[in-house]
PDB file of C-alpha atoms in Angstrom:
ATOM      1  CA  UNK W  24       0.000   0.000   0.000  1.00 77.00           C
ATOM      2  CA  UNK W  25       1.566   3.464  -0.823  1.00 83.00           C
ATOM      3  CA  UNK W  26       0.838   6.132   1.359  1.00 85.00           C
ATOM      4  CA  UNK W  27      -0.922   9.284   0.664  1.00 86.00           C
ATOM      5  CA  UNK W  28       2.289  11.215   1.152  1.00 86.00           C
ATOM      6  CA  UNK W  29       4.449   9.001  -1.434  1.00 89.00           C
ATOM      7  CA  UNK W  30       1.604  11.216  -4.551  1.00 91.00           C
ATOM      8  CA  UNK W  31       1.198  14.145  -2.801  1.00 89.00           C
ATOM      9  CA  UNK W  32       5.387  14.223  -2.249  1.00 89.00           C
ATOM     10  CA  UNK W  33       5.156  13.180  -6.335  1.00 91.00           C
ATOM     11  CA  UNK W  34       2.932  16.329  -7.144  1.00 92.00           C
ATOM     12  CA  UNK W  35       4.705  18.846  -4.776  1.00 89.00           C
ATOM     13  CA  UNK W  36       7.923  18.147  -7.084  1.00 90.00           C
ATOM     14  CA  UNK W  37       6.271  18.623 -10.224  1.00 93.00           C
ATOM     15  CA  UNK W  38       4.731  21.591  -9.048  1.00 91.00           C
ATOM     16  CA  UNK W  39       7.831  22.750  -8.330  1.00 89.00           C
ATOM     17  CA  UNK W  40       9.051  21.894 -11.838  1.00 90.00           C
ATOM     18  CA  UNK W  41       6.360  23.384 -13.245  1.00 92.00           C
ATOM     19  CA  UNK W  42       7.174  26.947 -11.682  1.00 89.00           C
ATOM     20  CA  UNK W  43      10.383  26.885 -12.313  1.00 87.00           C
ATOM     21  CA  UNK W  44       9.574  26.760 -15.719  1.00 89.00           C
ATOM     22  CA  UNK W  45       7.829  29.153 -15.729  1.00 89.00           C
ATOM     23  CA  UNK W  46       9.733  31.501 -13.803  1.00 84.00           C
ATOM     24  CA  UNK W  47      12.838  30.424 -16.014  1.00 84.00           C
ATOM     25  CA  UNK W  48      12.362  29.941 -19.671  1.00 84.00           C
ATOM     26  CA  UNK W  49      11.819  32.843 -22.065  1.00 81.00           C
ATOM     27  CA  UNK W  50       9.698  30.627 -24.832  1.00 84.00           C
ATOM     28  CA  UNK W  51       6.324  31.331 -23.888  1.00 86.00           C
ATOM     29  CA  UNK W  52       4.768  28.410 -25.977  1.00 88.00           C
ATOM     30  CA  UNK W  53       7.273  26.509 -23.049  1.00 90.00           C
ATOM     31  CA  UNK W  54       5.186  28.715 -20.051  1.00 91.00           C
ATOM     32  CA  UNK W  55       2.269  27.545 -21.413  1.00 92.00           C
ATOM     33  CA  UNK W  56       3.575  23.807 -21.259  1.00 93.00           C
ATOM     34  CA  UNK W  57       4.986  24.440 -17.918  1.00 94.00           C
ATOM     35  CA  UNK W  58       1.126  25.443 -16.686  1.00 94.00           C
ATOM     36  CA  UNK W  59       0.252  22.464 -17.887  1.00 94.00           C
ATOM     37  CA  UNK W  60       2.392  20.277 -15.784  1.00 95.00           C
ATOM     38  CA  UNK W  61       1.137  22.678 -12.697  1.00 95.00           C
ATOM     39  CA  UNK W  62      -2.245  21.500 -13.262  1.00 94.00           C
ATOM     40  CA  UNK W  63      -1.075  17.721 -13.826  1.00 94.00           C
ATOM     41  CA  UNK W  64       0.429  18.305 -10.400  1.00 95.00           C
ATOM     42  CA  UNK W  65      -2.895  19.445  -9.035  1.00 95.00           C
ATOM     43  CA  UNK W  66      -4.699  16.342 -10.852  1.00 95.00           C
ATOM     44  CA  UNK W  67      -2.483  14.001  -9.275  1.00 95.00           C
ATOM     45  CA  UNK W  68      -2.968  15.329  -5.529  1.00 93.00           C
ATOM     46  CA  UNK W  69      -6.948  15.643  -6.062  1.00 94.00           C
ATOM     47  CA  UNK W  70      -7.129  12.318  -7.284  1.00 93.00           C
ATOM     48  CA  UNK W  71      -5.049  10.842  -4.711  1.00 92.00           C
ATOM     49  CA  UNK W  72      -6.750  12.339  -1.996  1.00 91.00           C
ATOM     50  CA  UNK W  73      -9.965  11.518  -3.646  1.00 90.00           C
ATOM     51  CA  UNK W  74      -8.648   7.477  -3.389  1.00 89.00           C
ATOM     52  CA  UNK W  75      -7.867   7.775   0.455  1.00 88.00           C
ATOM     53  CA  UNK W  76     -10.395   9.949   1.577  1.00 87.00           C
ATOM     54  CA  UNK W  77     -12.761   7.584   0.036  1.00 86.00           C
ATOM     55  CA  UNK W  78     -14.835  10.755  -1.806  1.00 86.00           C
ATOM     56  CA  UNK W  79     -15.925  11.881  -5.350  1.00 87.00           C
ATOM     57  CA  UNK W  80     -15.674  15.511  -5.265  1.00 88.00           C
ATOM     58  CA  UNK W  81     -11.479  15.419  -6.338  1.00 89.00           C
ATOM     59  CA  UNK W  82     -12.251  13.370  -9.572  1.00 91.00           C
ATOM     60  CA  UNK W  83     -14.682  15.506 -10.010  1.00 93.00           C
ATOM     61  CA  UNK W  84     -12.529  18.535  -9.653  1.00 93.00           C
ATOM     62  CA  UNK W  85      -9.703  17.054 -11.641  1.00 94.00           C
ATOM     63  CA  UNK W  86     -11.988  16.433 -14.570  1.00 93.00           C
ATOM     64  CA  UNK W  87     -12.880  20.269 -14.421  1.00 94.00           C
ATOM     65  CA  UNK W  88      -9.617  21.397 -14.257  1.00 94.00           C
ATOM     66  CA  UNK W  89      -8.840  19.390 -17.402  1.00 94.00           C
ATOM     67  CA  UNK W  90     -11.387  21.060 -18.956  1.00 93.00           C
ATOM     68  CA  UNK W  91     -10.066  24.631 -17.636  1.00 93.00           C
ATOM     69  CA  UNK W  92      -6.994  23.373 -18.924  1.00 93.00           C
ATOM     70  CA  UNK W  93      -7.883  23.050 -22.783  1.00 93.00           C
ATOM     71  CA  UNK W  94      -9.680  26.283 -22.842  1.00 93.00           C
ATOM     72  CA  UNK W  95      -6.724  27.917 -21.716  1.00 92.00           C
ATOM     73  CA  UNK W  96      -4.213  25.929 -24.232  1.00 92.00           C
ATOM     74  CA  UNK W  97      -6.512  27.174 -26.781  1.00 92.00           C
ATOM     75  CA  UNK W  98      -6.892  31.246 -25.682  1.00 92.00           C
ATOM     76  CA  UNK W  99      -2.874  30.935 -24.950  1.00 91.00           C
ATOM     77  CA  UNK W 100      -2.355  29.622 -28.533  1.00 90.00           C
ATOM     78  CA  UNK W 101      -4.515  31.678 -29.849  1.00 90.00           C
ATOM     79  CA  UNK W 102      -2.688  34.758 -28.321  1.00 87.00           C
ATOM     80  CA  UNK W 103       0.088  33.441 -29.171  1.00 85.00           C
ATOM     81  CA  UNK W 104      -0.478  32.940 -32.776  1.00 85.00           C
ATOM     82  CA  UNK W 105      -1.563  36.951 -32.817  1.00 84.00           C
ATOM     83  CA  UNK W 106       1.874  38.091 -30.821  1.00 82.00           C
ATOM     84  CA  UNK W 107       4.243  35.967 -33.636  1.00 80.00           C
ATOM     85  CA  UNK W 108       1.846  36.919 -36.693  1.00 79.00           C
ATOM     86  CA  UNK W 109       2.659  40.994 -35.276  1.00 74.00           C
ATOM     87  CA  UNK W 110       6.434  40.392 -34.001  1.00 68.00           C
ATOM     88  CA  UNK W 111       7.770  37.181 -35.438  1.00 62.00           C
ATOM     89  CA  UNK W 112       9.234  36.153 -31.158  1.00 69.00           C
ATOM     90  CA  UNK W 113       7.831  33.964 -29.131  1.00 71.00           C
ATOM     91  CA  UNK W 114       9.807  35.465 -25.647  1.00 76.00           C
ATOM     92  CA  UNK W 115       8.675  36.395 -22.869  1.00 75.00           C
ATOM     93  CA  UNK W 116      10.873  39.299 -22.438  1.00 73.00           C
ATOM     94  CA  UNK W 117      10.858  40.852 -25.719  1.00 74.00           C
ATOM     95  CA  UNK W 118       6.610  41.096 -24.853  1.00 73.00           C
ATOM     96  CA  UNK W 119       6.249  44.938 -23.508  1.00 72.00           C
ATOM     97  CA  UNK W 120       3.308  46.444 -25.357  1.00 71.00           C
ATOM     98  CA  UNK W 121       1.341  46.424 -22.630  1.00 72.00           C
ATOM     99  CA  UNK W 122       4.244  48.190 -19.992  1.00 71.00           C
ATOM    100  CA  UNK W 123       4.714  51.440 -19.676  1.00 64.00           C
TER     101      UNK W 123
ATOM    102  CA  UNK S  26       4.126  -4.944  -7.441  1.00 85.00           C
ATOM    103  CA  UNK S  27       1.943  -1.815  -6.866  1.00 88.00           C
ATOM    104  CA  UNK S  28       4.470  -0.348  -5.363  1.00 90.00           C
ATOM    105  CA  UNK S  29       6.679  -1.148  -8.349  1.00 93.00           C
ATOM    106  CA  UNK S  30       4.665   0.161 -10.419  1.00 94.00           C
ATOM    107  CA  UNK S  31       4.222   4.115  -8.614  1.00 94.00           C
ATOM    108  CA  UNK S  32       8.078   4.139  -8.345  1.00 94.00           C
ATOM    109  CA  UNK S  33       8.148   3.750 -12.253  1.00 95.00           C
ATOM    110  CA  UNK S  34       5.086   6.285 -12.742  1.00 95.00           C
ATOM    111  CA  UNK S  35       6.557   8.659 -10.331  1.00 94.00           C
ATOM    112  CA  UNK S  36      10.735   8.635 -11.498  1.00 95.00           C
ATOM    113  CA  UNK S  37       9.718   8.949 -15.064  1.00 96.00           C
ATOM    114  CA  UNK S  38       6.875  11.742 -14.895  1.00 95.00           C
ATOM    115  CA  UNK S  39       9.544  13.638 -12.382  1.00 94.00           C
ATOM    116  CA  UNK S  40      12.059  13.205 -15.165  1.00 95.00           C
ATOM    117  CA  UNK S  41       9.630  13.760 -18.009  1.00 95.00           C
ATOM    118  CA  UNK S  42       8.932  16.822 -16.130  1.00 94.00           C
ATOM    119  CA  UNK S  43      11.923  18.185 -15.466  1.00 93.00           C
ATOM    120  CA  UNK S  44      13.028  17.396 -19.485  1.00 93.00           C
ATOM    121  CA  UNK S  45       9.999  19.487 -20.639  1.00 93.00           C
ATOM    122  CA  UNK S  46      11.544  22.444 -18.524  1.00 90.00           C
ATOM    123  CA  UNK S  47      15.098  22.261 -19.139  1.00 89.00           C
ATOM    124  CA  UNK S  48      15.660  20.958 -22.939  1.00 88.00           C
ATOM    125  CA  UNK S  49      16.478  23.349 -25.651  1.00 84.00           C
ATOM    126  CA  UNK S  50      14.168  22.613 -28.665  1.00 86.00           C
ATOM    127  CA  UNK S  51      10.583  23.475 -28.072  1.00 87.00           C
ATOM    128  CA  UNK S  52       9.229  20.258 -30.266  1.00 90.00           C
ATOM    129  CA  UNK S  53      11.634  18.389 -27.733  1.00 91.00           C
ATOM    130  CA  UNK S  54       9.693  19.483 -24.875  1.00 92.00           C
ATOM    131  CA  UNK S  55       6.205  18.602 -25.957  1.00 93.00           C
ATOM    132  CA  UNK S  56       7.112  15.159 -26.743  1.00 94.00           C
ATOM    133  CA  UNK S  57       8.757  15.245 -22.847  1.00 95.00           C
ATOM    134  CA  UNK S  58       5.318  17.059 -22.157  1.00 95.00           C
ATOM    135  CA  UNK S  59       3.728  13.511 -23.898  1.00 95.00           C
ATOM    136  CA  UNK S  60       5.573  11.399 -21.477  1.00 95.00           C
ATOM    137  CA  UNK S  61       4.903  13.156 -18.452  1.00 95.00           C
ATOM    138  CA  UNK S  62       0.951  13.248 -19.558  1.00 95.00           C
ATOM    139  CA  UNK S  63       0.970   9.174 -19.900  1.00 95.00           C
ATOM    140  CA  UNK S  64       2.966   8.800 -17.079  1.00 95.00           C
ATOM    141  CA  UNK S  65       0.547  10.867 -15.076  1.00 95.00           C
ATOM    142  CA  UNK S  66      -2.707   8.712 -16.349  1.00 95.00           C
ATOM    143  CA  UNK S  67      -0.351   5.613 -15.496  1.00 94.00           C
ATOM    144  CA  UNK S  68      -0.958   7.439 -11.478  1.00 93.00           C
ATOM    145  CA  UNK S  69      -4.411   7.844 -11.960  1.00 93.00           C
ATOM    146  CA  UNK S  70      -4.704   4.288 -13.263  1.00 92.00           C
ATOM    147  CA  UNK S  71      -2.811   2.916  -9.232  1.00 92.00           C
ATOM    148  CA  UNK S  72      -5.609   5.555  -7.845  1.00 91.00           C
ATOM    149  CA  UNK S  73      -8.506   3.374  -9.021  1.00 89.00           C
ATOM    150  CA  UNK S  74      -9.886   5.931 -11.655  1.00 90.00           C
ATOM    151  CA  UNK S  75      -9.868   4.922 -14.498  1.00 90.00           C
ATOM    152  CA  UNK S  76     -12.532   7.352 -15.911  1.00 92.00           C
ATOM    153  CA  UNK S  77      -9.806  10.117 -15.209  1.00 93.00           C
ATOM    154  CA  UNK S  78      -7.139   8.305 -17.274  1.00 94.00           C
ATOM    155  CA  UNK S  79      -9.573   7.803 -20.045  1.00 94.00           C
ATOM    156  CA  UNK S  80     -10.305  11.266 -19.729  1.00 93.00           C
ATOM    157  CA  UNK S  81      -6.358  12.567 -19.920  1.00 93.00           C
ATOM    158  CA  UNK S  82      -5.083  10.385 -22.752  1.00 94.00           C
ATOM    159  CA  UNK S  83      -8.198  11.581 -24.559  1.00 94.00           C
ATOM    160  CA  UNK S  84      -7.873  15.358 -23.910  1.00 93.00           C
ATOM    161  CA  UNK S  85      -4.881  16.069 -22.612  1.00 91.00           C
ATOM    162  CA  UNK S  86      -2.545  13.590 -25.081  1.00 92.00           C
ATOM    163  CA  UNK S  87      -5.269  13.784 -27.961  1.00 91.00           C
ATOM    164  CA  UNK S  88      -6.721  17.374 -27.960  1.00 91.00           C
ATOM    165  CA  UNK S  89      -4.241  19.982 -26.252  1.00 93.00           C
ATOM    166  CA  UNK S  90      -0.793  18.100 -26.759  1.00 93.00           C
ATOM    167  CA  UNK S  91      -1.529  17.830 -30.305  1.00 92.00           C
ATOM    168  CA  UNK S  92      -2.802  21.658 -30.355  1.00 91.00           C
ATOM    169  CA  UNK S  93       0.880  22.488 -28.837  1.00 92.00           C
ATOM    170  CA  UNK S  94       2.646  20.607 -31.757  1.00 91.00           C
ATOM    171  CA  UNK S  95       0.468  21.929 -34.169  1.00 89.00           C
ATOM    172  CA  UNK S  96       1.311  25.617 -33.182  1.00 88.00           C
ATOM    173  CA  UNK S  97       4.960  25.036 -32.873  1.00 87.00           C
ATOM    174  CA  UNK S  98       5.200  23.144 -36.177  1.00 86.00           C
ATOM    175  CA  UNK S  99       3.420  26.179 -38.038  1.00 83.00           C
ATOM    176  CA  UNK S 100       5.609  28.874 -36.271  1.00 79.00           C
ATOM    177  CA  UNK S 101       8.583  26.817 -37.455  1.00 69.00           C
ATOM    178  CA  UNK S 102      10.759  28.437 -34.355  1.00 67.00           C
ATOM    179  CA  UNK S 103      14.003  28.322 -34.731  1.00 64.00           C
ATOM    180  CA  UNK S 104      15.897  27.882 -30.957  1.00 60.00           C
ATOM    181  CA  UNK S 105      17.913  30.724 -29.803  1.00 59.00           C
ATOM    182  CA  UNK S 106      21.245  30.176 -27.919  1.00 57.00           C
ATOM    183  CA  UNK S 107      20.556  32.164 -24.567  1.00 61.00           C
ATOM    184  CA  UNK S 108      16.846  30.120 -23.945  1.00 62.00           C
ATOM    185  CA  UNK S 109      16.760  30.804 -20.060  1.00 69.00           C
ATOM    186  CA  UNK S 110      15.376  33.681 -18.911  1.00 67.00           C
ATOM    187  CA  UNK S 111      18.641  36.197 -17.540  1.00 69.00           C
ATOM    188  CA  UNK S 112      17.940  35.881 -13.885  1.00 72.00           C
ATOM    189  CA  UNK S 113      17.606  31.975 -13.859  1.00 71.00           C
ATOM    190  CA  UNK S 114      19.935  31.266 -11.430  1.00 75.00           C
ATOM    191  CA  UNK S 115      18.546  33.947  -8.754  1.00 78.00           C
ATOM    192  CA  UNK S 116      15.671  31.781  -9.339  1.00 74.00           C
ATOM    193  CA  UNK S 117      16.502  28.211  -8.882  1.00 78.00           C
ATOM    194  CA  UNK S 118      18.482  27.943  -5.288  1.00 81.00           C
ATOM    195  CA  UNK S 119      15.143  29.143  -3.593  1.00 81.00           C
ATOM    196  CA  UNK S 120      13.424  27.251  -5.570  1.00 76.00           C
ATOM    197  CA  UNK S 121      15.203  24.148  -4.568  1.00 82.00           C
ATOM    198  CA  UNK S 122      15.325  25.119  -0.774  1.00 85.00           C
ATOM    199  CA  UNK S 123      11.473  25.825  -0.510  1.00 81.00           C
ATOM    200  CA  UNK S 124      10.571  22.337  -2.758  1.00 79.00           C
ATOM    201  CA  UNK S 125      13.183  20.143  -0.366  1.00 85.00           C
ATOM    202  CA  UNK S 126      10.844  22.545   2.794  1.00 84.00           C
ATOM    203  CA  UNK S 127       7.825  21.365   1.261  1.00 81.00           C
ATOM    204  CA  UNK S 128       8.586  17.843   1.012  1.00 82.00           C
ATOM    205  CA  UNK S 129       9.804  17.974   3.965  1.00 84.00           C
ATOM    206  CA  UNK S 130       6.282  18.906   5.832  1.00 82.00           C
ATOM    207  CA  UNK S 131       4.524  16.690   3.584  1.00 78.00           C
ATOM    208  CA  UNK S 132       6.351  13.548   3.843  1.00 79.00           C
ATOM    209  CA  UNK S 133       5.731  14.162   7.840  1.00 79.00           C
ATOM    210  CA  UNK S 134       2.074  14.773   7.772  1.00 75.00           C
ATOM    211  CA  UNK S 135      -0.797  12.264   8.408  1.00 73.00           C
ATOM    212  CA  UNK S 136      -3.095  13.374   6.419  1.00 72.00           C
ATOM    213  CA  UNK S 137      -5.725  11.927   8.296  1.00 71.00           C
ATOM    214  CA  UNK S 138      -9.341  13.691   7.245  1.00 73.00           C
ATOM    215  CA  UNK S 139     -13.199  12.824   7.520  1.00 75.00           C
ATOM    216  CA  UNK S 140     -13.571   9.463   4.907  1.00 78.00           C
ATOM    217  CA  UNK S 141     -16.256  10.202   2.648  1.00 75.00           C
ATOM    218  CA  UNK S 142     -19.249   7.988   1.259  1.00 76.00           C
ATOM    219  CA  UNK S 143     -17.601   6.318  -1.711  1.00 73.00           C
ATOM    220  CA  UNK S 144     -14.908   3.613  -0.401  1.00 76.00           C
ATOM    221  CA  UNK S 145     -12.695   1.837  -2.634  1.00 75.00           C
ATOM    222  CA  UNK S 146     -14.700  -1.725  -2.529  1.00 77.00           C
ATOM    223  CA  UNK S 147     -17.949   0.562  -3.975  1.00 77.00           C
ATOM    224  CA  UNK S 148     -16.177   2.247  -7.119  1.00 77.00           C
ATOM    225  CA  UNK S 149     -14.133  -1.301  -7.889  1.00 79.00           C
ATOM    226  CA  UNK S 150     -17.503  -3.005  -7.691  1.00 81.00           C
ATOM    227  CA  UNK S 151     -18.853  -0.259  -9.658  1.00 82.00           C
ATOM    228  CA  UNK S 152     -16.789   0.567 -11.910  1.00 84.00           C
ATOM    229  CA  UNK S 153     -14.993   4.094 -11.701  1.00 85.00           C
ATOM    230  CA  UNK S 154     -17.085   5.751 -14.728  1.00 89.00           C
ATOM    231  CA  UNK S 155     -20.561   5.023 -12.854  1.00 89.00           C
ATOM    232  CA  UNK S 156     -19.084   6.368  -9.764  1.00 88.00           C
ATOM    233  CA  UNK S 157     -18.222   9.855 -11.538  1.00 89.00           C
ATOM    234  CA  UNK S 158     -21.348   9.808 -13.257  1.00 90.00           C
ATOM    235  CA  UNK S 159     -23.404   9.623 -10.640  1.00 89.00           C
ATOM    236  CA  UNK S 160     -21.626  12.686  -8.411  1.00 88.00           C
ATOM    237  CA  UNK S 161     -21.259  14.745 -11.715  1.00 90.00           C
ATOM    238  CA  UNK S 162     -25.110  14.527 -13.036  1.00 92.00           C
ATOM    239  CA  UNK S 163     -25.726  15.128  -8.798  1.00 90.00           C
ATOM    240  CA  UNK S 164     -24.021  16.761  -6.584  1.00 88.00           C
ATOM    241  CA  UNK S 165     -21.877  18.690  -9.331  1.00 90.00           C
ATOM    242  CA  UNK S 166     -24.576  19.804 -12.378  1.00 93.00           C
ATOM    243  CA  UNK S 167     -24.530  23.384 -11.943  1.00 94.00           C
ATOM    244  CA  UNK S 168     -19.838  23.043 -12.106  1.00 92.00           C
ATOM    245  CA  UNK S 169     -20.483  20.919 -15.118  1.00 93.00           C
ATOM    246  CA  UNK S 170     -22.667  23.742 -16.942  1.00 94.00           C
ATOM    247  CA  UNK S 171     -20.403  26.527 -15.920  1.00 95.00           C
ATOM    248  CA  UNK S 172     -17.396  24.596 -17.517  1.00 94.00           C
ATOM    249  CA  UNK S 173     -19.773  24.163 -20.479  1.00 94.00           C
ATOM    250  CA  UNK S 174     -20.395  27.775 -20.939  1.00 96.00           C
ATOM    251  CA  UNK S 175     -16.627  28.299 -20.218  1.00 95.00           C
ATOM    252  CA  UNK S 176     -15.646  26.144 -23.035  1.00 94.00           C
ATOM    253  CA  UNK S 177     -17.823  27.981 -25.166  1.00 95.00           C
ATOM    254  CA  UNK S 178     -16.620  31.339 -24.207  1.00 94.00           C
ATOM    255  CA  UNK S 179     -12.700  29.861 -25.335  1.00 94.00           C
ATOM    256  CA  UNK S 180     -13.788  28.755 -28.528  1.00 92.00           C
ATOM    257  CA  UNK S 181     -15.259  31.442 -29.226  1.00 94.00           C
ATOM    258  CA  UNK S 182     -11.962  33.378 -27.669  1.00 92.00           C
ATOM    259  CA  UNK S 183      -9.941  31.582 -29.129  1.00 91.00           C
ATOM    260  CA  UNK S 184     -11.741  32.027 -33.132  1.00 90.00           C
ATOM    261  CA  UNK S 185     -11.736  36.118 -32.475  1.00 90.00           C
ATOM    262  CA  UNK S 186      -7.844  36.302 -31.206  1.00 86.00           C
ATOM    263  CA  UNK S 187      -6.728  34.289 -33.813  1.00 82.00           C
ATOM    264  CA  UNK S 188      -8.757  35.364 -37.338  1.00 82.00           C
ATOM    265  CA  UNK S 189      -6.355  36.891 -39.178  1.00 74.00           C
ATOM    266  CA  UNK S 190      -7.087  41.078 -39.304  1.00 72.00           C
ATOM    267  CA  UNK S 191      -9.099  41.875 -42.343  1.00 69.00           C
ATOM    268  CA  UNK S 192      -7.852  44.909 -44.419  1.00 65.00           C
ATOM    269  CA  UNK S 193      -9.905  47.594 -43.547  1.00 63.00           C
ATOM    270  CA  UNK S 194      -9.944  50.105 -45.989  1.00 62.00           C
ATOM    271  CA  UNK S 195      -8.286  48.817 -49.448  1.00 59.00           C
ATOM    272  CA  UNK S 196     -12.025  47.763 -50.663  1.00 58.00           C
ATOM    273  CA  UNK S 197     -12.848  51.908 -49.790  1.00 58.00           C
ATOM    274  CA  UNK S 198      -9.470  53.290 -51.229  1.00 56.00           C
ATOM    275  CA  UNK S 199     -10.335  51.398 -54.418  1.00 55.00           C
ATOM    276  CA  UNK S 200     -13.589  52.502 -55.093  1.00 54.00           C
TER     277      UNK S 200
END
């Protein structure tokens, strides 16, 4: 039997590796994946504690934030697609219409 | 043999994971991205829901992985030489102290909670796709229509951001 903390230790590290991405590379298609493996790391903990807590509602949530999760590839892809149409760069840093 | 089986899930979607952060080439990372996903559903699979892995290879590996190698096959990007952000290594030793704090508390917590009403023995006897059914068409309708309209309100996003611009006035300038 492998104990609750074994997944949620599991998800804690790729939550971390998700941030770090996110925090670290300049590719923003790469951001976007690294979002992606944040929510994977929140799947993984609802689910879990969904199995030992012996209670629906974290599948539940899980399958929701899936859902969330392809809206939001789509609208980031989307925005994407407009920011390399107008600048031909994808990085994060070279982004600064919108600062002033 | 279960526990054989989460070591595997967990090393590789760790190592996926960290691959889809750190390598250079962008098509690179969403095939790391791929094994990380499968790897994930192979957890979900040890936590007796199999609904949710259905659910992930479907969407996650079918729909939005795909959508990622789609866009970065049509941008055709070509990978720059300086691909971490400037202050990267500011970033990573607290990064690395506050994840080794983290696991720290949670490999030291109980975790013990309230149980709720569907044990183990009911969702194998079941079947995992029942149970979800049942608590989504329930408990959770008026979630499930909100994520409906929300998926609407992306496509629909998502169709405006990316038309390309029509030229304005070269129909008026002409005439």
């Amino acid at each position: 039997m492998i104990p609750l903390s074994a997944y949620t230790a599991v998800s804690a590290v790729l939550f971390m590796t998700g941030i770090l991405g996110v925090l670290v590379r300049r590719n923003f298609i790469i951001v976007l994946m690294s979002v992606e493996i944040m929510m994977n790391a929140a799947n993984i903990n609802l689910v879990a504690f969904s199995h030992y807590l012996e209670s629906m509602a974290g599948q539940l949530v899980a399958l929701f934030i899936i859902a969330i999760a392809a809206g939001e590839a789509a609208v980031g892809l989307a925005i994407i697609i407009v920011v390399f149409r107008g600048k031909i760069s994808t990085n994060v840093d070279e982004m600064n219409l919108l600062k002033w | 043999m279960v526990g054989m089986f989460f070591t595997y899930f967990a090393l590789v979607s760790i190592a996926a994971g960290v691959l889809t952060v750190t390598l250079r080439h962008p098509v690179h990372c969403a095939l790391s991205l791929l094994v990380l996903l499968m790897h994930v559903s192979g957890l979900f699979i040890l936590l007796n829901a199999e609904f949710l892995w259905a659910v992930q290879v479907i969407v996650y590996v079918g729909a939005i992985l795909v959508l990622y190698l789609f866009v970065l096959m049509l941008m055709n990007l070509k990978t720059d030489e300086r691909y971490f952000h400037p202050s990267a290594l500011y970033i990573l030793g607290p990064a690395v102290l506050g994840a080794g704090y983290v696991l720290y508390l949670l490999l030291r917590s109980p975790f013990g909670g309230a149980k709720g009403d569907t044990p183990a023995t009911a969702v194998l006897q079941e079947g995992d796709t029942y149970a979800v059914g049942i608590t989504m068409f329930s408990d959770h309708l008026l979630q499930f229509e909100i994520v409906g309209i929300f998926l609407l309100g992306a496509i629909i996003g998502a169709i405006v951001l990316a038309k390309a611009p029509k030229p304005l006035d070269t129909e008026r300038e002409r005439l």
